[in-house]
Short mmCIF file of C-alpha atoms in Angstrom, two decimals:
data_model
loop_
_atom_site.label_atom_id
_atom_site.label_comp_id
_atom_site.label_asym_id
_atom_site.label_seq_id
_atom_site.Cartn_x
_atom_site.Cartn_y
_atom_site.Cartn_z
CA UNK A 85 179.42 105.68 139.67
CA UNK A 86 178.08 107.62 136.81
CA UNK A 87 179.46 109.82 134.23
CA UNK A 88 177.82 113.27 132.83
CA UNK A 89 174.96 112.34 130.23
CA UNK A 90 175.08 108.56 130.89
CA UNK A 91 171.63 106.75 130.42
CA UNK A 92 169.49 106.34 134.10
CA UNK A 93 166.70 105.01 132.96
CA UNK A 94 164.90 103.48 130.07
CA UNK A 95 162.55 105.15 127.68
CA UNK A 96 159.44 103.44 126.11
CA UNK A 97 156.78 104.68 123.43
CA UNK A 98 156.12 107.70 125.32
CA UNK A 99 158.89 108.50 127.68
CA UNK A 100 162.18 109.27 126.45
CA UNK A 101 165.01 107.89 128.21
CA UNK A 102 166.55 110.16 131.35
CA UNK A 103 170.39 111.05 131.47
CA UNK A 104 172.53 111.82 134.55
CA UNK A 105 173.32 116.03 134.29
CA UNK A 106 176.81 115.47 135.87
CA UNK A 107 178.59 112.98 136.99
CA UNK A 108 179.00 111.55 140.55
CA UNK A 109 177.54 108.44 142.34
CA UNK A 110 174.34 107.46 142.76
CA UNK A 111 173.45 107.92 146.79
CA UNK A 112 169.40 106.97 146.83
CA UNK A 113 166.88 105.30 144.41
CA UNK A 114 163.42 106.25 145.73
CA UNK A 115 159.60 107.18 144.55
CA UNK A 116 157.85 110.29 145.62
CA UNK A 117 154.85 111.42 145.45
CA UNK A 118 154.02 115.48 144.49
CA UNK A 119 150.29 116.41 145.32
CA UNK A 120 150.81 120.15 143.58
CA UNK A 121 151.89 117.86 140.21
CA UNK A 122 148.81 115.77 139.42
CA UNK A 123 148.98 113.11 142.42
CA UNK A 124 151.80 111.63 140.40
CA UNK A 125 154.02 109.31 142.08
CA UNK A 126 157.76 110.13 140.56
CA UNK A 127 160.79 108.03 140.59
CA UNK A 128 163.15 110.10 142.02
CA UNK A 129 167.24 109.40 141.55
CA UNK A 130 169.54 111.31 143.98
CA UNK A 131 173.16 112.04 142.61
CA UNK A 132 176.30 112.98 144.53
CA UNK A 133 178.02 115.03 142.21
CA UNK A 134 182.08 114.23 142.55
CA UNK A 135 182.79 117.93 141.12
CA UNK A 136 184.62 116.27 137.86
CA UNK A 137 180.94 116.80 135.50
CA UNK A 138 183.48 114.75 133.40
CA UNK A 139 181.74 112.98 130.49
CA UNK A 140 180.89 109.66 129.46
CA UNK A 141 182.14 108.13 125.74
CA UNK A 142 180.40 110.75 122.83
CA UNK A 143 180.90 110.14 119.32
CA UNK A 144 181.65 113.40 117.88
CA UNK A 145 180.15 113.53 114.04
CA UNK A 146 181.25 116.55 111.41
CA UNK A 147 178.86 115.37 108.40
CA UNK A 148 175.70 114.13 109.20
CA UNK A 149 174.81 113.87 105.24
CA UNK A 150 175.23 110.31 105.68
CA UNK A 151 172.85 109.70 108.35
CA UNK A 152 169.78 107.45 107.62
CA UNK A 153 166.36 108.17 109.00
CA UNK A 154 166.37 105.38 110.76
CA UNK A 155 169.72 106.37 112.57
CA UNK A 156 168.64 109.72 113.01
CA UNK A 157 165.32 108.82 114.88
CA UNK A 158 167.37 106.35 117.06
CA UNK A 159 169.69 109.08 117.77
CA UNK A 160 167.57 111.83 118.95
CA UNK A 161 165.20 109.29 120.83
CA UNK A 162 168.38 108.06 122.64
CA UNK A 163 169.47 111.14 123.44
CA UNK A 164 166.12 111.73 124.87
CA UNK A 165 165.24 114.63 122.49
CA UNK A 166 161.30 116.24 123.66
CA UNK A 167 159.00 118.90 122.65
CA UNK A 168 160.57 121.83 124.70
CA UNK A 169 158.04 124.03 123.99
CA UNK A 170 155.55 122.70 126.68
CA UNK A 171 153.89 119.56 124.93
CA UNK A 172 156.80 117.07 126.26
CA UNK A 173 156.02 114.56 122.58
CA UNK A 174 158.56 112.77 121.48
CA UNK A 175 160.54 114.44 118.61
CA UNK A 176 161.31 111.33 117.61
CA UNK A 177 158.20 110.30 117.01
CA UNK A 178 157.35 113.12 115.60
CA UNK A 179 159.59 112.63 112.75
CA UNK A 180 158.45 108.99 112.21
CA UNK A 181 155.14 110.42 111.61
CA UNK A 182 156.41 113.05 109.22
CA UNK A 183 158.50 110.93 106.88
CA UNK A 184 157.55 111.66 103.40
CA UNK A 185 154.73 113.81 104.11
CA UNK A 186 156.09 117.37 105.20
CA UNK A 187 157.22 120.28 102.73
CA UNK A 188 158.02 122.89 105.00
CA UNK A 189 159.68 123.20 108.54
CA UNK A 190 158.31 125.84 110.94
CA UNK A 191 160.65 126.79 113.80
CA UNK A 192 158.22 128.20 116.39
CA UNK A 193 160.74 130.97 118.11
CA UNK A 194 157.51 132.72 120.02
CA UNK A 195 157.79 131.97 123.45
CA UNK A 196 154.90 130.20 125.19
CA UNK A 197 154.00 132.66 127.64
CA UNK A 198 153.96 136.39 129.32
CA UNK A 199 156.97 136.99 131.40
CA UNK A 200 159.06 134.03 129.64
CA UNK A 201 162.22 134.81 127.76
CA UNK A 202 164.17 131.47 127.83
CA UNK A 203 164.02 131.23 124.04
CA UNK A 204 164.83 134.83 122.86
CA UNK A 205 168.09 134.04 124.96
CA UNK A 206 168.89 131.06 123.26
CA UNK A 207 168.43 132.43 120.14
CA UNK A 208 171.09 136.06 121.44
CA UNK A 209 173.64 133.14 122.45
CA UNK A 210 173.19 129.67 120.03
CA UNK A 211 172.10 131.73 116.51
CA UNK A 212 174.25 129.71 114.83
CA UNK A 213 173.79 125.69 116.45
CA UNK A 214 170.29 126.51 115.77
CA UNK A 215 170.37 126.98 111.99
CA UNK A 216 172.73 124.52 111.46
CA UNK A 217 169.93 122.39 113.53
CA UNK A 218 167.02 123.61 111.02
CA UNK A 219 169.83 122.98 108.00
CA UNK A 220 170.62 119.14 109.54
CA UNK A 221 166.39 118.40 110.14
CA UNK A 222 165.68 119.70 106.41
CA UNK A 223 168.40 117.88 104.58
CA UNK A 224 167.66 114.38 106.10
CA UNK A 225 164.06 114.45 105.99
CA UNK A 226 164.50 116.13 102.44
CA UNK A 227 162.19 119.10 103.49
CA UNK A 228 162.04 122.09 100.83
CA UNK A 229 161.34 125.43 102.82
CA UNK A 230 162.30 126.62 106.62
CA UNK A 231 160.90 128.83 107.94
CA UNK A 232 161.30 130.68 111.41
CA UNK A 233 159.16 132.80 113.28
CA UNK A 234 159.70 135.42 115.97
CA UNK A 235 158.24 137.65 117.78
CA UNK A 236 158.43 141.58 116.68
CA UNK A 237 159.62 142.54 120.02
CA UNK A 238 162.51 140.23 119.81
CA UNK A 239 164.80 142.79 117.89
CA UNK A 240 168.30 141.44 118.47
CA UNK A 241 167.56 137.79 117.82
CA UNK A 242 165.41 138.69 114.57
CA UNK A 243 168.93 140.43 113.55
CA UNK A 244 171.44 137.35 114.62
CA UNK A 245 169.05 135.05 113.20
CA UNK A 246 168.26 136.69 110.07
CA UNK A 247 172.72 136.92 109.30
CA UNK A 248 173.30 132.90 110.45
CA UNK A 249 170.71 131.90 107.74
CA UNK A 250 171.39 134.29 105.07
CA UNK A 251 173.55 131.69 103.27
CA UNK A 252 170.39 129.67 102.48
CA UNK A 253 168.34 130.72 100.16
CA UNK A 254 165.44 127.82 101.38
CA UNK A 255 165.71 129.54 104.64
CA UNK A 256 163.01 132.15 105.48
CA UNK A 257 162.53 134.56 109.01
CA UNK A 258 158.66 135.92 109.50
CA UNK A 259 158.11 138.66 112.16
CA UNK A 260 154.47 137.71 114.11
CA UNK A 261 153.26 140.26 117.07
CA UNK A 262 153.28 139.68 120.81
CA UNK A 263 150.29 138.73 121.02
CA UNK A 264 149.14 135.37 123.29
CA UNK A 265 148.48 132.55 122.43
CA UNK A 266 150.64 133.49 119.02
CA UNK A 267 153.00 130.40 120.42
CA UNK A 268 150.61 128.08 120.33
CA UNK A 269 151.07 125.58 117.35
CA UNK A 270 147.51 125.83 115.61
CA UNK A 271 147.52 129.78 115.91
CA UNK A 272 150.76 130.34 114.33
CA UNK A 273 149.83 128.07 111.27
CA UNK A 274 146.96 130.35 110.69
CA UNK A 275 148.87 133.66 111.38
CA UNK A 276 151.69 132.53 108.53
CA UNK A 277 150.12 130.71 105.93
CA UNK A 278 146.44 131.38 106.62
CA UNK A 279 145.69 127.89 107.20
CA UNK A 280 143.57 125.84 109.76
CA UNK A 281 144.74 121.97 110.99
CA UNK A 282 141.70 119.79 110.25
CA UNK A 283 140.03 118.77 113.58
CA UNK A 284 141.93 115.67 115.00
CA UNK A 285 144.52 116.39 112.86
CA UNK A 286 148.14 117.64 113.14
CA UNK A 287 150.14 120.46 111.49
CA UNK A 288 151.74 117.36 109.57
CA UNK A 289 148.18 116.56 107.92
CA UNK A 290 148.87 120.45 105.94
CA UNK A 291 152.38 119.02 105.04
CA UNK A 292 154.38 121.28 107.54
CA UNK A 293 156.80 119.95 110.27
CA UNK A 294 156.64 122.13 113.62
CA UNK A 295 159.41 122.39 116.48
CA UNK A 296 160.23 124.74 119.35
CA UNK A 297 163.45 126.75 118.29
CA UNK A 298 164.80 125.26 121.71
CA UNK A 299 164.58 121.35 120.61
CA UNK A 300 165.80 122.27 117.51
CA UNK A 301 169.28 123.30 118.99
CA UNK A 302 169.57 120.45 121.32
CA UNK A 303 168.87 117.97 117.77
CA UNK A 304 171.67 119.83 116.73
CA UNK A 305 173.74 119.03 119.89
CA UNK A 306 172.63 115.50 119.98
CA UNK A 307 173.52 114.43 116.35
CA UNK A 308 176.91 116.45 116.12
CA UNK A 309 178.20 117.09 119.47
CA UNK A 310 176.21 113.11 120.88
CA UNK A 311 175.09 115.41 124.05
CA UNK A 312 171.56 114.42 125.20
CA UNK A 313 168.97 116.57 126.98
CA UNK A 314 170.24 117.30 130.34
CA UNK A 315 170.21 121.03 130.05
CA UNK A 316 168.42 123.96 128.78
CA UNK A 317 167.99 127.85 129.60
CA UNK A 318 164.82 129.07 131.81
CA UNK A 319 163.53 132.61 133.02
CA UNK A 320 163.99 133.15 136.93
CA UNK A 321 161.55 136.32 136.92
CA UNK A 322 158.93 137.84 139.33
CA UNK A 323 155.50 138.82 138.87
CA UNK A 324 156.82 142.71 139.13
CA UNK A 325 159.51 142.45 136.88
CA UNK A 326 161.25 143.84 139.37
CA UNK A 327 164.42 141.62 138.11
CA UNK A 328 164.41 138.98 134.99
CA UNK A 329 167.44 136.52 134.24
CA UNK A 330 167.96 133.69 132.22
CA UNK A 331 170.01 130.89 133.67
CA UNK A 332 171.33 127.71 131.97
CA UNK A 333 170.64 124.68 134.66
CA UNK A 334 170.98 121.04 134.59
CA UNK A 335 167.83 118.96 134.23
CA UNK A 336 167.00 117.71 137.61
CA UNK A 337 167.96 120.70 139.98
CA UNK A 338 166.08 121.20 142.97
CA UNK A 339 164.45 124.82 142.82
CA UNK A 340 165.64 125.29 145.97
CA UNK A 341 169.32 125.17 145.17
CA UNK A 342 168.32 127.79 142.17
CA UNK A 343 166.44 130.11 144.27
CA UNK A 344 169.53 130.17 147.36
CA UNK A 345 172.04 131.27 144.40
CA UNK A 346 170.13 134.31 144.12
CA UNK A 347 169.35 134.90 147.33
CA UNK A 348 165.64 134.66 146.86
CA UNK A 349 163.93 133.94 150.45
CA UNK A 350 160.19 133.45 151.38
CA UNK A 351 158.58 133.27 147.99
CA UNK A 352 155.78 131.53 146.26
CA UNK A 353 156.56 130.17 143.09
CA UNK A 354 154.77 129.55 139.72
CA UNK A 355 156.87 126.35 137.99
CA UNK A 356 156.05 127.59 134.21
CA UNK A 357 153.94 130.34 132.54
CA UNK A 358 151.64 132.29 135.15
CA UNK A 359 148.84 130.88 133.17
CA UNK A 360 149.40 127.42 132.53
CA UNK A 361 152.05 126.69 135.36
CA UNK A 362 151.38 125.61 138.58
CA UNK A 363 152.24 126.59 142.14
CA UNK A 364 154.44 124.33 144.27
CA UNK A 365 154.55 123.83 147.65
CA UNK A 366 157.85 121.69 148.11
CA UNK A 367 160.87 123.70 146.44
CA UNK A 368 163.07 120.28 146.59
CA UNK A 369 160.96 119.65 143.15
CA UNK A 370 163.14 119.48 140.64
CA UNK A 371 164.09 121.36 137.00
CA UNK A 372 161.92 119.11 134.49
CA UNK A 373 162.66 118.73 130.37
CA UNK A 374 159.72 121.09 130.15
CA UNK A 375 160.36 123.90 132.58
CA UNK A 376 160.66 127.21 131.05
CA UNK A 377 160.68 129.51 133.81
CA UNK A 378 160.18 129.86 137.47
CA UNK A 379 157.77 132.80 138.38
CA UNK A 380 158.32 134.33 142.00
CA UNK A 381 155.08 136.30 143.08
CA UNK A 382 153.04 137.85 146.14
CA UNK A 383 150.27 136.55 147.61
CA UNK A 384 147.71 138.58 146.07
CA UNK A 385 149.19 137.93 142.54
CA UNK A 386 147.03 135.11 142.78
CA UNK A 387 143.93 135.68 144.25
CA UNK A 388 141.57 132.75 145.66
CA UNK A 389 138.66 134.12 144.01
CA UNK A 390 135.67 132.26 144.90
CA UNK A 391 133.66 130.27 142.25
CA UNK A 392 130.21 131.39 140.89
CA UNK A 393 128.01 130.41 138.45
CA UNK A 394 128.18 130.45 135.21
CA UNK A 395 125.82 133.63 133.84
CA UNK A 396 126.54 132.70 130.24
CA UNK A 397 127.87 136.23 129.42
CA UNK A 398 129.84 134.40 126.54
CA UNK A 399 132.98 136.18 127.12
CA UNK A 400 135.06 132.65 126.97
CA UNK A 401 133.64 132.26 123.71
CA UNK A 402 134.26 135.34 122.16
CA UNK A 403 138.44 135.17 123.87
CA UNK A 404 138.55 131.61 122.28
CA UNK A 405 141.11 131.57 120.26
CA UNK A 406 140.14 128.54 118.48
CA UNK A 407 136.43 129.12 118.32
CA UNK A 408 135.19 126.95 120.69
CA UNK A 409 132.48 127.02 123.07
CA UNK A 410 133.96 127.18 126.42
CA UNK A 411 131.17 127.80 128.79
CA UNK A 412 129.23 124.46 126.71
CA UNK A 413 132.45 122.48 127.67
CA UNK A 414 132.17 123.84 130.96
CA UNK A 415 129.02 122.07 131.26
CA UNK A 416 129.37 119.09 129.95
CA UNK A 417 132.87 118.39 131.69
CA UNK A 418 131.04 119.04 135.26
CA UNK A 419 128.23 116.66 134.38
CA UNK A 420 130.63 114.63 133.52
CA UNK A 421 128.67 114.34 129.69
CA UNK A 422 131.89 112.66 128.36
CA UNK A 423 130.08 112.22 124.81
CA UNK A 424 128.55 116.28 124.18
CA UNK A 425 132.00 117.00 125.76
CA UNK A 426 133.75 115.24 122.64
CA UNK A 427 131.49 116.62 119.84
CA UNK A 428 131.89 120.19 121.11
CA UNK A 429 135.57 119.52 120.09
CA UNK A 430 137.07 119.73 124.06
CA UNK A 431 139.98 118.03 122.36
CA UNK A 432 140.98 121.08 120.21
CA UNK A 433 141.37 122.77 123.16
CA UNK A 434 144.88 123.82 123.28
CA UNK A 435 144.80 125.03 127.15
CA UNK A 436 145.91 128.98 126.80
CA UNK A 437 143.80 129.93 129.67
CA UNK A 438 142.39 132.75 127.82
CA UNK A 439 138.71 131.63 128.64
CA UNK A 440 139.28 131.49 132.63
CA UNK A 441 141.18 135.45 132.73
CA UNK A 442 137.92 136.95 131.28
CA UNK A 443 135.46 135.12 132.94
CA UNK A 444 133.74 137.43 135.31
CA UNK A 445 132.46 134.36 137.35
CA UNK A 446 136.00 132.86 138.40
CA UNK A 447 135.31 129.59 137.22
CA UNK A 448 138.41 127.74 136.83
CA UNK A 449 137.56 125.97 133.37
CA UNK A 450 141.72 125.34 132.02
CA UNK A 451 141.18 122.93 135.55
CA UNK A 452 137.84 121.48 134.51
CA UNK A 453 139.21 121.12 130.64
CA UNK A 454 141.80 119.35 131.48
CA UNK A 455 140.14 116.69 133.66
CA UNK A 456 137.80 116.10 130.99
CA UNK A 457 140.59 115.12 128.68
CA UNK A 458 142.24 113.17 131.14
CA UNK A 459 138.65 111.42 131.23
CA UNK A 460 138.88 111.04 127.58
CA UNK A 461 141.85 109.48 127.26
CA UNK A 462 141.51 107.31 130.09
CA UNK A 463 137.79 106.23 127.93
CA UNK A 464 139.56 105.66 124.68
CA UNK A 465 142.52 103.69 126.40
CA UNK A 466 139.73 100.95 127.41
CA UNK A 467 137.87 101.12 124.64
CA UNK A 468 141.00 100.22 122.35
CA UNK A 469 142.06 97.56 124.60
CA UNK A 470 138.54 96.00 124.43
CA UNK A 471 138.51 96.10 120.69
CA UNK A 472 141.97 94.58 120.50
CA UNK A 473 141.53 91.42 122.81
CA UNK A 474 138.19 90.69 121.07
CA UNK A 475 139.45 90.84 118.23
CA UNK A 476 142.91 88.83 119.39
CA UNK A 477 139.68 86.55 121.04
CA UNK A 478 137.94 86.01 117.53
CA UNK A 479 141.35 85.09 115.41
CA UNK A 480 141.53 82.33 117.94
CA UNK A 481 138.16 81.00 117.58
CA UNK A 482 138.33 81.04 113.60
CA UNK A 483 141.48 79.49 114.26
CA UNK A 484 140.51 76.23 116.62
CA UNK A 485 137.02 75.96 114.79
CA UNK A 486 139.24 75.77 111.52
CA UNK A 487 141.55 73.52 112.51
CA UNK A 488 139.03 70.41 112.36
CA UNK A 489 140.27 69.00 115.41
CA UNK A 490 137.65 70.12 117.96
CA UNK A 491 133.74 69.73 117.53
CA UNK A 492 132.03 72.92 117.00
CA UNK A 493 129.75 72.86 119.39
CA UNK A 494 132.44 73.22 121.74
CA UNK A 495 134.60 76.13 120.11
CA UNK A 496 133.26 78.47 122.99
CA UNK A 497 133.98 76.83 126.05
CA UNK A 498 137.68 76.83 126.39
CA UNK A 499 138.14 74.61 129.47
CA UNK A 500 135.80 72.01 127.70
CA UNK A 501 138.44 71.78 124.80
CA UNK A 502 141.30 71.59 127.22
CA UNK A 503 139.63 68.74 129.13
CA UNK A 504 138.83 66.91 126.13
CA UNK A 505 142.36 67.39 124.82
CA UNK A 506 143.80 65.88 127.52
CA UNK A 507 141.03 63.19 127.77
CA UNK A 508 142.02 62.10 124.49
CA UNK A 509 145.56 62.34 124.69
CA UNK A 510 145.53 60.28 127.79
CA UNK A 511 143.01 57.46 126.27
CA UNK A 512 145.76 56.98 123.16
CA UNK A 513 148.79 56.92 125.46
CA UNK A 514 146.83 54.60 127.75
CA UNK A 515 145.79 52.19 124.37
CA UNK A 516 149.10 51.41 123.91
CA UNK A 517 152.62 52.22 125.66
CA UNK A 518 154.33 50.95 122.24
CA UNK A 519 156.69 52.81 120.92
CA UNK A 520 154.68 53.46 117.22
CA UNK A 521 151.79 54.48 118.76
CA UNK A 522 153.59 57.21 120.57
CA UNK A 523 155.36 58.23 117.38
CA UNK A 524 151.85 58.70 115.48
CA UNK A 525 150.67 60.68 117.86
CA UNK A 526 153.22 62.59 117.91
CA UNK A 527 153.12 62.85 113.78
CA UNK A 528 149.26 63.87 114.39
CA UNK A 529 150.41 66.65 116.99
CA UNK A 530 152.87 67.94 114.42
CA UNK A 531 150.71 68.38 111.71
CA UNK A 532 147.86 69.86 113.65
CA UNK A 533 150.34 72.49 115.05
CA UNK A 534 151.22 72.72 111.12
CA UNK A 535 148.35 73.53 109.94
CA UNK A 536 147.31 75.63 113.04
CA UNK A 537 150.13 77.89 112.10
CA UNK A 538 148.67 77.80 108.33
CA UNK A 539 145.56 78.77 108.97
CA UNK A 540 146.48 81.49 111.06
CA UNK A 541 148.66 83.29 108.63
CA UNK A 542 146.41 83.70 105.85
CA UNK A 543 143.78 85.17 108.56
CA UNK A 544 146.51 87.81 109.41
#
């Protein structure tokens, strides 16, 4: 038996922990696997809703003034706050990092792609949770300037926006056009303050905060009203426009279930932005933290187009929004030239897909990009683990060789000084059985651990 937003499972560093949307019982406990997502095997939790979505103990809160930092990064992580605008990062985490460091708070209210509208609806319908959100975020972390941006086609959300916030005066709304990739993070520092992150950096490195206008209402929500992410608004639309809605669905829904409630038969579907999203073939997938929309097209909306080679025209270069050199990266990422890939900056790549729609050669390159990260990562993973158990591997040896106990010429063959341990532990006990002898070597043992302990804290 569960209860609406009760914890399922666990979070760690990097996951945030998963709430039930309603409440029910629990009728299967499985892992799938979802070859359209990645390969990724998914643990997959089945819930029998009883009808009730009653609600599990919430601590309601009026004045969050008194809130520590501390408290209020336990809070959100527990109520397994994310990046909403695509990214998935912790926002807790993010607000570690940004302790003491940030002056200003950008609300990114552009939404991340064509044909996506999920966050000019919250903003018609929530105006008002989501400025006390920005108002909650800037008085704990002390920040001195908010400021929200929104699209200029957004008209009647500029207006409600502009009238919740007019009471504070640190409180600032900036129109930018609809124009992609304005949403992305990077572009819209350098459309509003005419500023570029440092490579490898974040916006936090320039002393400015960022979060999607959606995670900033369901902050809000979490610290006053205790609800946790098990909600949020996405665009059901199709590549026609034909029709365009925005529904408010539990995290977790099958697209299925979405798709029968509006009668929508037969159709291929894009989970996400028709650029960065992804086709699925198994409609039981379900609603994920990061869904924005479901697109519904025609087979020709996407075209197999077959792959040629690379002419060098430069077109990807000159779309770049972030100056890079995409048909380089191209390159290296197919040769597999993991080290060329990283000095041509692959990781400042933020994935708008602007390179592969101009490419008159139909060269996937968001797919070979982001492969080539995945490489990355996967490289630096090893190569920190390496350089932490040699290093773990060194402290020891300082330690034993400084410890006097064991000769050096010995200090690098481990099973040698366990076998000579033991050798001499067994000669003493052998020497004598008495009950003094025992008690001195004990003594000896004592202050060897002693000083073992010693030795190693002034290494640390």
């Amino acid at each position: 038996m569960v209860f609406r937003g009760q914890v399922l499972a666990l979070g760690n560093d990097d996951i945030a922990p998963i709430h039930s949307p309603t409440s029910g019982t629990i009728s299967s406990i499985s892992k799938n696997k979802f070859n359209f997502y990645s390969g990724k095997y998914f643990g997959v939790i089945v819930i029998k809703s009883d009808g009730r979505d009653a609600w599990g103990h919430r601590v309601f809160r009026k004045n969050y003034k008194d809130i520590s930092i501390n408290t209020f990064i336990k809070l959100i992580y527990d109520h397994g706050i994310i990046g909403l605008g695509g990214s998935g990062f912790l926002s807790s985490k993010k607000i570690e990092f940004s302790i003491g460091k940030v002056h200003t708070l950008l609300i990114n209210a552009a939404e991340s792609e064509p044909y996506v509208q999920s966050d000019d609806c919250l903003m018609q319908n929530f105006y008002k949770e989501i400025a006390e959100g920005c108002q909650i975020i800037a008085c704990i972390l002390k920040i001195e300037s908010v400021v929200i941006a929104i699209e200029d086609d957004k008209k009647l959300a500029f207006i409600k926006i502009k009238n919740a916030i007019k009471s504070f005066p640190n409180f600032k709304i900036r129109k930018i056009k609809n124009k992609y990739p304005s949403g992305s993070s990077k572009q819209l520092i350098k459309t509003l303050f005419n500023k570029e992150v440092p490579l490898g950096k974040r916006s936090i490195s320039l002393g400015i905060l960022i979060f999607n206008v959606s995670t900033i209402f369901y902050i809000k929500r979490a610290i006053l009203n205790s609800e946790p992410l098990i909600e949020r608004i996405i665009t059901l639309s199709d590549a026609q426009l034909l029709y365009q809605k925005n529904v408010l669905v539990r995290i977790g829904t099958p697209i299925s279930y979405i798709l029968s409630k509006f009668n929508i038969k037969n159709s291929s579907i894009i989970l996400g932005g028709p650029i960065t999203g992804f086709i699925i073939d198994d409609l039981n997938f379900p609603i994920l933290k990061t869904t924005s929309s479901i697109l519904k097209f025609k087979s020709d909306f996407v075209e197999n187009l077959l792959e040629l080679p690379c002419i060098r025209c430069t077109a990807c270069s000159k779309a770049c929004p972030m100056r890079l050199l995409p048909e380089q990266l191209y390159f290296y990422s197919k040769s597999f030239d993991h080290e060329k890939s990283k000095r041509y900056h692959i990781n400042e790549c933020i994935e708008c897909g602007v390179c592969e729609q101009v490419c008159p050669s139909n060269i996937p390159l968001l797919t070979y990009f982001k492969k080539e990260k995945l490489e990355l990562k996967k490289l630096e993973f090893q190569n920190d683990m390496s350089k932490k158990f040699k290093k773990l591997f060194m402290l020891r040896q300082r330690r034993v060789h400084a410890s006097g106990l064991i000769n050096e010429n010995i200090i690098y063959s481990n099973n040698v000084i366990k076998e000579k341990r033991n050798d001499s532990i067994r000669h003493k006990v052998c020497e004598s059985n008495s009950f003094l002898n025992s008690q001195h070597i004990m003594k000896i043992k004592l202050e060897s651990a002693i000083n073992r302990a010693k030795l190693k804290r002034n290494i640390k």
